[in-house]
Short mmCIF file of N, CA and C in Angstrom, two decimals:
data_model
loop_
_atom_site.label_atom_id
_atom_site.label_comp_id
_atom_site.label_asym_id
_atom_site.label_seq_id
_atom_site.Cartn_x
_atom_site.Cartn_y
_atom_site.Cartn_z
N MET A 921 30.97 2.72 -15.68
CA MET A 921 30.07 3.35 -14.75
C MET A 921 28.78 3.82 -15.43
N LYS A 922 28.88 4.30 -16.67
CA LYS A 922 27.68 4.73 -17.37
C LYS A 922 26.71 3.57 -17.54
N HIS A 923 27.27 2.38 -17.78
CA HIS A 923 26.45 1.18 -17.94
C HIS A 923 25.70 0.87 -16.63
N ILE A 924 26.39 1.01 -15.49
CA ILE A 924 25.76 0.77 -14.19
C ILE A 924 24.64 1.77 -13.98
N ASN A 925 24.87 3.05 -14.30
CA ASN A 925 23.83 4.07 -14.14
C ASN A 925 22.62 3.76 -15.00
N LYS A 926 22.84 3.32 -16.24
CA LYS A 926 21.72 3.00 -17.13
C LYS A 926 20.90 1.84 -16.56
N ILE A 927 21.58 0.81 -16.09
CA ILE A 927 20.88 -0.34 -15.52
C ILE A 927 20.11 0.09 -14.29
N LEU A 928 20.73 0.90 -13.43
CA LEU A 928 20.06 1.37 -12.23
C LEU A 928 18.83 2.19 -12.57
N ILE A 929 18.93 3.07 -13.52
CA ILE A 929 17.78 3.90 -13.92
C ILE A 929 16.66 3.03 -14.46
N ILE A 930 17.00 2.04 -15.25
CA ILE A 930 15.97 1.13 -15.78
C ILE A 930 15.28 0.39 -14.64
N LEU A 931 16.05 -0.11 -13.67
CA LEU A 931 15.46 -0.81 -12.53
C LEU A 931 14.56 0.12 -11.72
N ILE A 932 15.00 1.34 -11.51
CA ILE A 932 14.19 2.29 -10.75
C ILE A 932 12.92 2.62 -11.52
N LEU A 933 13.04 2.80 -12.83
CA LEU A 933 11.86 3.10 -13.64
C LEU A 933 10.87 1.94 -13.61
N LEU A 934 11.38 0.71 -13.73
CA LEU A 934 10.49 -0.45 -13.68
C LEU A 934 9.82 -0.54 -12.32
N ASN A 935 10.59 -0.36 -11.26
CA ASN A 935 10.04 -0.43 -9.91
C ASN A 935 9.00 0.67 -9.72
N GLY A 936 9.31 1.87 -10.14
CA GLY A 936 8.39 2.99 -9.99
C GLY A 936 7.12 2.82 -10.79
N SER A 937 7.18 2.15 -11.92
CA SER A 937 5.98 1.99 -12.74
C SER A 937 5.06 0.89 -12.22
N LEU A 938 5.56 0.04 -11.32
CA LEU A 938 4.74 -1.02 -10.78
C LEU A 938 3.82 -0.54 -9.66
N TYR A 939 4.14 0.57 -9.05
CA TYR A 939 3.39 1.06 -7.91
C TYR A 939 3.00 2.51 -8.14
N SER A 940 1.84 2.89 -7.60
CA SER A 940 1.52 4.30 -7.62
C SER A 940 2.22 4.93 -6.43
N GLN A 941 2.71 6.11 -6.60
CA GLN A 941 3.49 6.77 -5.56
C GLN A 941 2.65 7.85 -4.91
N ASP A 942 2.28 7.63 -3.65
CA ASP A 942 1.46 8.58 -2.92
C ASP A 942 2.22 9.23 -1.78
N TYR A 943 3.52 9.11 -1.73
CA TYR A 943 4.30 9.59 -0.61
C TYR A 943 5.37 10.57 -1.08
N ASP A 944 5.61 11.58 -0.23
CA ASP A 944 6.70 12.51 -0.50
C ASP A 944 7.96 11.96 0.14
N LEU A 945 9.08 12.31 -0.44
CA LEU A 945 10.37 11.88 0.09
C LEU A 945 10.94 12.99 0.95
N TYR A 946 11.24 12.70 2.19
CA TYR A 946 11.80 13.68 3.12
C TYR A 946 13.31 13.52 3.26
N SER A 947 13.92 12.76 2.39
CA SER A 947 15.33 12.44 2.48
C SER A 947 16.22 13.68 2.42
N SER A 948 17.30 13.63 3.19
CA SER A 948 18.29 14.71 3.12
C SER A 948 19.33 14.42 2.04
N THR A 949 19.24 13.25 1.42
CA THR A 949 20.28 12.85 0.46
C THR A 949 19.75 12.55 -0.94
N TRP A 950 18.47 12.24 -1.06
CA TRP A 950 17.89 11.89 -2.35
C TRP A 950 16.74 12.81 -2.71
N SER A 951 16.44 12.87 -3.99
CA SER A 951 15.23 13.50 -4.50
C SER A 951 14.47 12.43 -5.26
N TYR A 952 13.15 12.56 -5.31
CA TYR A 952 12.33 11.61 -6.04
C TYR A 952 11.42 12.37 -6.98
N SER A 953 11.39 11.96 -8.22
CA SER A 953 10.53 12.59 -9.22
C SER A 953 9.29 11.74 -9.43
N ASN A 954 8.14 12.30 -9.11
CA ASN A 954 6.88 11.60 -9.38
C ASN A 954 6.66 11.45 -10.88
N GLU A 955 7.16 12.42 -11.63
CA GLU A 955 6.98 12.42 -13.08
C GLU A 955 7.75 11.28 -13.75
N THR A 956 9.03 11.17 -13.43
CA THR A 956 9.87 10.15 -14.07
C THR A 956 10.01 8.89 -13.24
N LYS A 957 9.50 8.92 -11.99
CA LYS A 957 9.59 7.77 -11.08
C LYS A 957 11.03 7.36 -10.82
N THR A 958 11.90 8.35 -10.62
CA THR A 958 13.31 8.05 -10.38
C THR A 958 13.82 8.75 -9.13
N ILE A 959 14.78 8.10 -8.50
CA ILE A 959 15.52 8.68 -7.38
C ILE A 959 16.79 9.27 -7.97
N THR A 960 17.12 10.48 -7.56
CA THR A 960 18.38 11.11 -7.95
C THR A 960 19.05 11.64 -6.69
N PRO A 961 20.35 11.85 -6.75
CA PRO A 961 21.01 12.43 -5.58
C PRO A 961 20.66 13.91 -5.48
N LYS A 962 20.44 14.39 -4.26
CA LYS A 962 20.18 15.82 -4.08
C LYS A 962 21.42 16.60 -4.50
N ASN A 963 21.19 17.66 -5.22
CA ASN A 963 22.25 18.59 -5.66
C ASN A 963 23.20 17.99 -6.70
N PHE A 964 22.86 16.87 -7.29
CA PHE A 964 23.65 16.26 -8.36
C PHE A 964 22.69 15.75 -9.42
N SER A 965 23.18 15.60 -10.64
CA SER A 965 22.31 15.12 -11.72
C SER A 965 22.30 13.61 -11.85
N SER A 966 23.35 12.95 -11.37
CA SER A 966 23.39 11.49 -11.52
C SER A 966 24.25 10.87 -10.43
N PHE A 967 24.15 9.56 -10.32
CA PHE A 967 24.94 8.80 -9.38
C PHE A 967 26.24 8.37 -10.04
N SER A 968 27.16 7.88 -9.23
CA SER A 968 28.40 7.28 -9.72
C SER A 968 28.67 6.07 -8.84
N TYR A 969 29.91 5.69 -8.68
CA TYR A 969 30.23 4.61 -7.77
C TYR A 969 31.01 5.21 -6.60
N PRO A 970 30.74 4.82 -5.37
CA PRO A 970 31.43 5.42 -4.22
C PRO A 970 32.93 5.14 -4.25
N CYS A 971 33.67 6.07 -3.71
CA CYS A 971 35.13 5.89 -3.62
C CYS A 971 35.46 4.89 -2.50
N LYS A 972 36.66 4.35 -2.54
CA LYS A 972 37.09 3.36 -1.55
C LYS A 972 37.09 3.94 -0.14
N GLU A 973 37.46 5.21 -0.03
CA GLU A 973 37.49 5.86 1.28
C GLU A 973 36.10 5.86 1.91
N MET A 974 35.09 6.17 1.11
CA MET A 974 33.73 6.15 1.62
C MET A 974 33.33 4.74 2.04
N LEU A 975 33.57 3.78 1.20
CA LEU A 975 33.19 2.40 1.50
C LEU A 975 33.90 1.87 2.74
N SER A 976 35.14 2.29 2.95
CA SER A 976 35.87 1.81 4.12
C SER A 976 35.37 2.45 5.42
N SER A 977 34.61 3.53 5.32
CA SER A 977 34.09 4.17 6.52
C SER A 977 32.72 3.63 6.95
N ILE A 978 32.20 2.66 6.21
CA ILE A 978 30.90 2.08 6.52
C ILE A 978 31.04 0.99 7.57
N ASP A 979 30.17 1.03 8.56
CA ASP A 979 30.16 0.05 9.65
C ASP A 979 28.72 -0.40 9.86
N THR A 980 28.41 -1.62 9.44
CA THR A 980 27.02 -2.09 9.53
C THR A 980 26.53 -2.21 10.97
N ASN A 981 27.43 -2.41 11.92
CA ASN A 981 27.01 -2.41 13.33
C ASN A 981 26.46 -1.04 13.70
N LYS A 982 27.13 0.01 13.24
CA LYS A 982 26.63 1.37 13.51
C LYS A 982 25.32 1.61 12.77
N ILE A 983 25.25 1.17 11.51
CA ILE A 983 24.00 1.35 10.74
C ILE A 983 22.86 0.70 11.50
N ASN A 984 23.04 -0.54 11.91
CA ASN A 984 21.99 -1.25 12.64
C ASN A 984 21.63 -0.55 13.95
N SER A 985 22.61 0.06 14.61
CA SER A 985 22.33 0.76 15.87
C SER A 985 21.52 2.04 15.66
N TYR A 986 21.56 2.61 14.46
CA TYR A 986 20.82 3.84 14.15
C TYR A 986 19.40 3.56 13.62
N LEU A 987 19.07 2.34 13.28
CA LEU A 987 17.83 2.07 12.56
C LEU A 987 16.57 2.46 13.33
N LEU A 988 16.52 2.25 14.64
CA LEU A 988 15.32 2.62 15.40
C LEU A 988 15.10 4.13 15.33
N LYS A 989 16.15 4.93 15.58
CA LYS A 989 16.00 6.38 15.52
C LYS A 989 15.63 6.81 14.10
N SER A 990 16.27 6.25 13.11
CA SER A 990 15.96 6.61 11.72
C SER A 990 14.52 6.26 11.38
N PHE A 991 14.06 5.11 11.85
CA PHE A 991 12.68 4.70 11.58
C PHE A 991 11.67 5.62 12.26
N ASN A 992 11.94 5.96 13.51
CA ASN A 992 11.03 6.87 14.20
C ASN A 992 11.05 8.27 13.58
N ASP A 993 12.20 8.73 13.11
CA ASP A 993 12.27 10.01 12.39
C ASP A 993 11.47 9.92 11.09
N PHE A 994 11.60 8.81 10.38
CA PHE A 994 10.87 8.56 9.14
C PHE A 994 9.37 8.61 9.40
N ARG A 995 8.92 7.89 10.42
CA ARG A 995 7.50 7.87 10.76
C ARG A 995 7.02 9.26 11.17
N SER A 996 7.84 9.98 11.89
CA SER A 996 7.48 11.34 12.32
C SER A 996 7.26 12.26 11.12
N ASP A 997 8.06 12.09 10.07
CA ASP A 997 7.89 12.89 8.84
C ASP A 997 6.48 12.73 8.27
N TYR A 998 5.87 11.58 8.51
CA TYR A 998 4.53 11.30 8.00
C TYR A 998 3.45 11.45 9.08
N GLY A 999 3.82 12.05 10.21
CA GLY A 999 2.84 12.29 11.28
C GLY A 999 2.46 11.06 12.06
N LYS A 1000 3.31 10.05 12.06
CA LYS A 1000 3.03 8.80 12.77
C LYS A 1000 3.78 8.74 14.09
N PRO A 1001 3.22 8.04 15.09
CA PRO A 1001 3.87 7.95 16.40
C PRO A 1001 5.11 7.04 16.36
N LYS A 1002 5.94 7.22 17.35
CA LYS A 1002 7.13 6.37 17.50
C LYS A 1002 6.71 4.94 17.80
N ILE A 1003 7.60 4.04 17.47
CA ILE A 1003 7.36 2.62 17.74
C ILE A 1003 8.47 2.11 18.67
N ILE A 1004 8.32 0.88 19.09
CA ILE A 1004 9.31 0.23 19.95
C ILE A 1004 9.99 -0.86 19.13
N GLU A 1005 11.30 -0.96 19.28
CA GLU A 1005 12.04 -2.02 18.59
C GLU A 1005 11.97 -3.29 19.43
N ASP A 1006 11.67 -4.39 18.75
CA ASP A 1006 11.65 -5.69 19.39
C ASP A 1006 12.96 -6.39 19.07
N ASN A 1007 13.72 -6.74 20.10
CA ASN A 1007 15.05 -7.33 19.90
C ASN A 1007 14.99 -8.65 19.13
N ASP A 1008 13.96 -9.47 19.39
CA ASP A 1008 13.84 -10.74 18.66
C ASP A 1008 13.57 -10.49 17.18
N LEU A 1009 12.67 -9.53 16.88
CA LEU A 1009 12.40 -9.20 15.47
C LEU A 1009 13.64 -8.64 14.79
N SER A 1010 14.41 -7.83 15.51
CA SER A 1010 15.64 -7.28 14.92
C SER A 1010 16.65 -8.38 14.66
N SER A 1011 16.76 -9.32 15.57
CA SER A 1011 17.67 -10.44 15.37
C SER A 1011 17.26 -11.25 14.14
N GLN A 1012 15.96 -11.52 14.00
CA GLN A 1012 15.46 -12.23 12.82
C GLN A 1012 15.71 -11.42 11.55
N SER A 1013 15.49 -10.11 11.62
CA SER A 1013 15.65 -9.24 10.45
C SER A 1013 17.11 -9.19 10.00
N LYS A 1014 18.03 -9.09 10.95
CA LYS A 1014 19.46 -9.07 10.61
C LYS A 1014 19.87 -10.39 9.96
N SER A 1015 19.41 -11.49 10.54
CA SER A 1015 19.73 -12.80 9.99
C SER A 1015 19.16 -12.95 8.58
N TYR A 1016 17.92 -12.49 8.40
CA TYR A 1016 17.31 -12.64 7.08
C TYR A 1016 17.91 -11.67 6.06
N ALA A 1017 18.32 -10.49 6.50
CA ALA A 1017 18.98 -9.54 5.58
C ALA A 1017 20.23 -10.18 4.98
N LYS A 1018 20.94 -10.94 5.78
CA LYS A 1018 22.14 -11.63 5.27
C LYS A 1018 21.75 -12.64 4.20
N LYS A 1019 20.65 -13.37 4.41
CA LYS A 1019 20.19 -14.35 3.42
C LYS A 1019 19.76 -13.66 2.12
N LEU A 1020 19.23 -12.44 2.24
CA LEU A 1020 18.76 -11.72 1.05
C LEU A 1020 19.88 -11.42 0.06
N SER A 1021 21.09 -11.31 0.56
CA SER A 1021 22.19 -10.98 -0.35
C SER A 1021 22.47 -12.10 -1.35
N SER A 1022 22.03 -13.32 -1.04
CA SER A 1022 22.23 -14.42 -1.99
C SER A 1022 20.93 -14.89 -2.63
N ASN A 1023 19.78 -14.57 -2.01
CA ASN A 1023 18.50 -14.99 -2.55
C ASN A 1023 17.44 -13.96 -2.16
N PHE A 1024 17.19 -13.01 -3.06
CA PHE A 1024 16.29 -11.90 -2.75
C PHE A 1024 14.83 -12.33 -2.93
N THR A 1025 14.25 -12.82 -1.84
CA THR A 1025 12.86 -13.22 -1.82
C THR A 1025 12.34 -13.14 -0.39
N HIS A 1026 11.05 -12.93 -0.24
CA HIS A 1026 10.47 -12.89 1.10
C HIS A 1026 10.65 -14.24 1.79
N ASP A 1027 10.75 -14.19 3.09
CA ASP A 1027 10.96 -15.37 3.90
C ASP A 1027 9.74 -16.29 3.83
N PRO A 1028 9.89 -17.48 3.25
CA PRO A 1028 8.75 -18.40 3.15
C PRO A 1028 8.37 -19.02 4.51
N ASN A 1029 9.27 -18.89 5.50
CA ASN A 1029 9.03 -19.48 6.82
C ASN A 1029 8.68 -18.43 7.88
N MET A 1030 8.32 -17.25 7.44
CA MET A 1030 7.99 -16.20 8.39
C MET A 1030 6.70 -16.54 9.12
N PRO A 1031 6.66 -16.34 10.43
CA PRO A 1031 5.43 -16.63 11.19
C PRO A 1031 4.25 -15.83 10.66
N SER A 1032 3.06 -16.39 10.79
CA SER A 1032 1.86 -15.76 10.24
C SER A 1032 1.47 -14.48 10.97
N ASN A 1033 2.01 -14.25 12.16
CA ASN A 1033 1.70 -13.03 12.90
C ASN A 1033 2.71 -11.90 12.65
N GLN A 1034 3.54 -12.07 11.62
CA GLN A 1034 4.53 -11.06 11.25
C GLN A 1034 4.36 -10.67 9.78
N ASP A 1035 4.79 -9.47 9.47
CA ASP A 1035 4.90 -9.00 8.09
C ASP A 1035 6.30 -8.46 7.90
N GLU A 1036 6.74 -8.39 6.64
CA GLU A 1036 8.07 -7.87 6.37
C GLU A 1036 8.10 -7.08 5.08
N VAL A 1037 9.05 -6.17 5.01
CA VAL A 1037 9.40 -5.51 3.77
C VAL A 1037 10.90 -5.71 3.58
N ILE A 1038 11.30 -5.89 2.33
CA ILE A 1038 12.72 -6.13 2.03
C ILE A 1038 13.13 -5.23 0.86
N ALA A 1039 14.41 -4.90 0.83
CA ALA A 1039 14.93 -4.07 -0.25
C ALA A 1039 16.42 -4.28 -0.39
N THR A 1040 16.93 -3.85 -1.51
CA THR A 1040 18.36 -3.81 -1.76
C THR A 1040 18.72 -2.37 -2.10
N ILE A 1041 19.78 -1.88 -1.50
CA ILE A 1041 20.28 -0.54 -1.79
C ILE A 1041 21.67 -0.69 -2.39
N ASN A 1042 21.76 -0.48 -3.68
CA ASN A 1042 23.03 -0.58 -4.39
C ASN A 1042 23.97 0.54 -3.94
N TYR A 1043 25.25 0.26 -3.89
CA TYR A 1043 26.25 1.28 -3.51
C TYR A 1043 26.13 2.54 -4.36
N VAL A 1044 25.71 2.39 -5.60
CA VAL A 1044 25.59 3.55 -6.48
C VAL A 1044 24.66 4.60 -5.85
N LEU A 1045 23.62 4.14 -5.15
CA LEU A 1045 22.65 5.07 -4.56
C LEU A 1045 23.22 5.87 -3.39
N ILE A 1046 24.34 5.46 -2.83
CA ILE A 1046 24.95 6.22 -1.74
C ILE A 1046 26.17 7.01 -2.22
N SER A 1047 26.44 6.97 -3.50
CA SER A 1047 27.68 7.53 -4.03
C SER A 1047 27.86 9.03 -3.80
N LYS A 1048 26.79 9.77 -3.67
CA LYS A 1048 26.89 11.22 -3.49
C LYS A 1048 26.68 11.66 -2.04
N PHE A 1049 26.63 10.72 -1.12
CA PHE A 1049 26.50 11.08 0.28
C PHE A 1049 27.76 11.81 0.73
N ASP A 1050 27.59 12.82 1.54
CA ASP A 1050 28.71 13.60 2.04
C ASP A 1050 29.27 12.91 3.28
N TYR A 1051 30.12 11.93 3.06
CA TYR A 1051 30.63 11.12 4.15
C TYR A 1051 31.74 11.82 4.94
N LYS A 1052 32.28 12.92 4.40
CA LYS A 1052 33.36 13.61 5.11
C LYS A 1052 32.82 14.55 6.19
N SER A 1053 31.64 15.10 6.00
CA SER A 1053 31.11 16.02 7.00
C SER A 1053 29.87 15.46 7.70
N SER A 1054 29.44 14.27 7.33
CA SER A 1054 28.28 13.63 7.96
C SER A 1054 28.65 12.19 8.31
N ASP A 1055 27.89 11.62 9.21
CA ASP A 1055 28.10 10.22 9.57
C ASP A 1055 27.46 9.35 8.48
N ILE A 1056 28.28 8.75 7.65
CA ILE A 1056 27.80 7.93 6.53
C ILE A 1056 26.88 6.82 7.02
N ASN A 1057 27.15 6.28 8.19
CA ASN A 1057 26.35 5.19 8.72
C ASN A 1057 24.94 5.65 9.07
N LYS A 1058 24.80 6.85 9.60
CA LYS A 1058 23.48 7.41 9.90
C LYS A 1058 22.74 7.71 8.59
N LEU A 1059 23.43 8.24 7.59
CA LEU A 1059 22.80 8.52 6.29
C LEU A 1059 22.26 7.24 5.66
N ILE A 1060 23.03 6.17 5.74
CA ILE A 1060 22.58 4.89 5.18
C ILE A 1060 21.39 4.37 5.98
N ALA A 1061 21.43 4.48 7.30
CA ALA A 1061 20.29 4.04 8.12
C ALA A 1061 19.03 4.80 7.72
N ASP A 1062 19.15 6.09 7.47
CA ASP A 1062 17.99 6.89 7.06
C ASP A 1062 17.44 6.42 5.72
N CYS A 1063 18.31 6.11 4.78
CA CYS A 1063 17.83 5.74 3.45
C CYS A 1063 17.26 4.33 3.42
N CYS A 1064 17.46 3.54 4.48
CA CYS A 1064 16.87 2.20 4.53
C CYS A 1064 15.35 2.25 4.51
N PHE A 1065 14.77 3.37 4.88
CA PHE A 1065 13.31 3.50 4.88
C PHE A 1065 12.85 4.33 3.68
N ASP A 1066 13.65 5.30 3.29
CA ASP A 1066 13.32 6.11 2.11
C ASP A 1066 13.20 5.26 0.85
N ILE A 1067 13.94 4.17 0.79
CA ILE A 1067 13.95 3.33 -0.41
C ILE A 1067 12.57 2.75 -0.74
N PHE A 1068 11.66 2.74 0.23
CA PHE A 1068 10.35 2.11 0.05
C PHE A 1068 9.26 3.06 -0.46
N ILE A 1069 9.56 4.35 -0.68
CA ILE A 1069 8.47 5.31 -0.95
C ILE A 1069 7.71 5.05 -2.24
N SER A 1070 8.27 4.33 -3.16
CA SER A 1070 7.54 4.10 -4.41
C SER A 1070 6.52 2.97 -4.31
N SER A 1071 6.41 2.34 -3.15
CA SER A 1071 5.49 1.22 -2.98
C SER A 1071 4.47 1.51 -1.90
N ASN A 1072 3.21 1.62 -2.29
CA ASN A 1072 2.14 1.84 -1.31
C ASN A 1072 2.05 0.70 -0.30
N GLY A 1073 2.25 -0.53 -0.76
CA GLY A 1073 2.18 -1.68 0.14
C GLY A 1073 3.26 -1.65 1.20
N HIS A 1074 4.49 -1.38 0.79
CA HIS A 1074 5.59 -1.31 1.75
C HIS A 1074 5.38 -0.16 2.72
N MET A 1075 5.01 1.00 2.19
CA MET A 1075 4.80 2.17 3.03
C MET A 1075 3.62 1.93 3.99
N GLY A 1076 2.62 1.20 3.53
CA GLY A 1076 1.49 0.88 4.40
C GLY A 1076 1.93 0.14 5.65
N MET A 1077 2.83 -0.82 5.49
CA MET A 1077 3.33 -1.54 6.65
C MET A 1077 4.20 -0.65 7.53
N LEU A 1078 5.08 0.12 6.91
CA LEU A 1078 6.01 0.95 7.67
C LEU A 1078 5.30 2.06 8.45
N LEU A 1079 4.18 2.54 7.92
CA LEU A 1079 3.47 3.65 8.56
C LEU A 1079 2.18 3.23 9.25
N SER A 1080 1.95 1.95 9.35
CA SER A 1080 0.72 1.44 9.95
C SER A 1080 0.62 1.78 11.43
N ASP A 1081 -0.60 2.05 11.88
CA ASP A 1081 -0.87 2.24 13.31
C ASP A 1081 -1.18 0.90 13.98
N ASN A 1082 -1.28 -0.17 13.20
CA ASN A 1082 -1.63 -1.49 13.73
C ASN A 1082 -0.44 -2.25 14.31
N TYR A 1083 0.76 -1.81 14.01
CA TYR A 1083 1.97 -2.46 14.52
C TYR A 1083 2.63 -1.53 15.54
N LYS A 1084 3.05 -2.10 16.63
CA LYS A 1084 3.77 -1.33 17.64
C LYS A 1084 5.20 -1.83 17.80
N LEU A 1085 5.44 -3.07 17.38
CA LEU A 1085 6.77 -3.67 17.50
C LEU A 1085 7.35 -3.93 16.12
N TYR A 1086 8.56 -3.46 15.92
CA TYR A 1086 9.25 -3.65 14.66
C TYR A 1086 10.66 -4.16 14.94
N GLY A 1087 11.24 -4.78 13.93
CA GLY A 1087 12.64 -5.19 13.98
C GLY A 1087 13.29 -4.84 12.66
N PHE A 1088 14.61 -4.57 12.71
CA PHE A 1088 15.33 -4.07 11.54
C PHE A 1088 16.64 -4.81 11.37
N GLY A 1089 17.05 -4.98 10.12
CA GLY A 1089 18.34 -5.57 9.86
C GLY A 1089 18.90 -5.11 8.54
N VAL A 1090 20.20 -4.83 8.55
CA VAL A 1090 20.93 -4.44 7.34
C VAL A 1090 22.15 -5.32 7.23
N TYR A 1091 22.42 -5.77 6.02
CA TYR A 1091 23.61 -6.58 5.75
C TYR A 1091 24.31 -6.00 4.53
N GLN A 1092 25.61 -5.85 4.62
CA GLN A 1092 26.42 -5.29 3.53
C GLN A 1092 27.13 -6.42 2.80
N ASN A 1093 27.00 -6.42 1.46
CA ASN A 1093 27.77 -7.36 0.66
C ASN A 1093 28.69 -6.58 -0.28
N GLU A 1094 29.16 -7.19 -1.34
CA GLU A 1094 30.15 -6.56 -2.23
C GLU A 1094 29.67 -5.30 -2.93
N ARG A 1095 28.38 -5.23 -3.27
CA ARG A 1095 27.88 -4.11 -4.08
C ARG A 1095 26.63 -3.43 -3.55
N SER A 1096 26.12 -3.94 -2.43
CA SER A 1096 24.85 -3.39 -1.96
C SER A 1096 24.61 -3.71 -0.49
N PHE A 1097 23.50 -3.15 0.00
CA PHE A 1097 23.01 -3.45 1.33
C PHE A 1097 21.67 -4.16 1.17
N SER A 1098 21.46 -5.20 1.94
CA SER A 1098 20.16 -5.86 2.00
C SER A 1098 19.47 -5.34 3.25
N VAL A 1099 18.19 -5.01 3.11
CA VAL A 1099 17.42 -4.44 4.20
C VAL A 1099 16.21 -5.33 4.46
N CYS A 1100 15.97 -5.63 5.73
CA CYS A 1100 14.77 -6.37 6.13
C CYS A 1100 14.15 -5.66 7.33
N VAL A 1101 12.87 -5.36 7.22
CA VAL A 1101 12.11 -4.76 8.32
C VAL A 1101 10.94 -5.68 8.58
N ARG A 1102 10.78 -6.07 9.83
CA ARG A 1102 9.67 -6.94 10.21
C ARG A 1102 8.80 -6.25 11.25
N ALA A 1103 7.52 -6.57 11.20
CA ALA A 1103 6.56 -6.01 12.15
C ALA A 1103 5.71 -7.14 12.72
N TYR A 1104 5.33 -6.98 13.98
CA TYR A 1104 4.55 -7.99 14.70
C TYR A 1104 3.11 -7.51 14.79
N ARG A 1105 2.18 -8.35 14.36
CA ARG A 1105 0.74 -8.03 14.46
C ARG A 1105 0.20 -8.44 15.78
#
C-alpha cells in the first residue's frame, strides 16, 4: 500500500505541476494544497486502499443518477448558474467512460460542436470516504468534478457560461472510475 501511495502522490504532483491552480476546492471529502499541489483526504494525513465492504456498496447507476445534482452544486460553489443535462450527451459520455478504462485518451471521433473533459479516479482517492454514515455513491459523484480543479482548461469548460447542455458518464473498473463530461456548443 505504501508503494501505491507513493505512485499516487507522484502522479498528483506531476499533474499539479503541469497546470496553474486558480480554483479553491469545496469538497467535503478532500483537501487540496496549492503549495504542494496534492489532494489529501480531509481529516487524515494519507490515503489507503478501500475496504471490500466499501467497494461492495458502490453502485455506478446511482453515481450516474447523482451527477447532474453534483455538477450543479459544483457550479454553484463557483457562482455559476445551473445547467441542463442532455440525455444524448450523457449516453455518449457513459459509453466513452467505459472505453477510457482501457484506453485513456480523448475521443478522436467527437463531433466538432462538443468539448469533453476526462479523468480517472483511483480507488485510493475514495479510501477515506465515510461510507457508513454517508451515501458513498453521492460522495463519488461529487468528486467526479472536484478531480479537475488543478487544470484551468478543464475547469474553464466545466464553469463556462457558453455551454448550457452537458452530459456525464462514470464507469467503474477493477481499480478506478473513468469519468467523461461532455458539453455542447
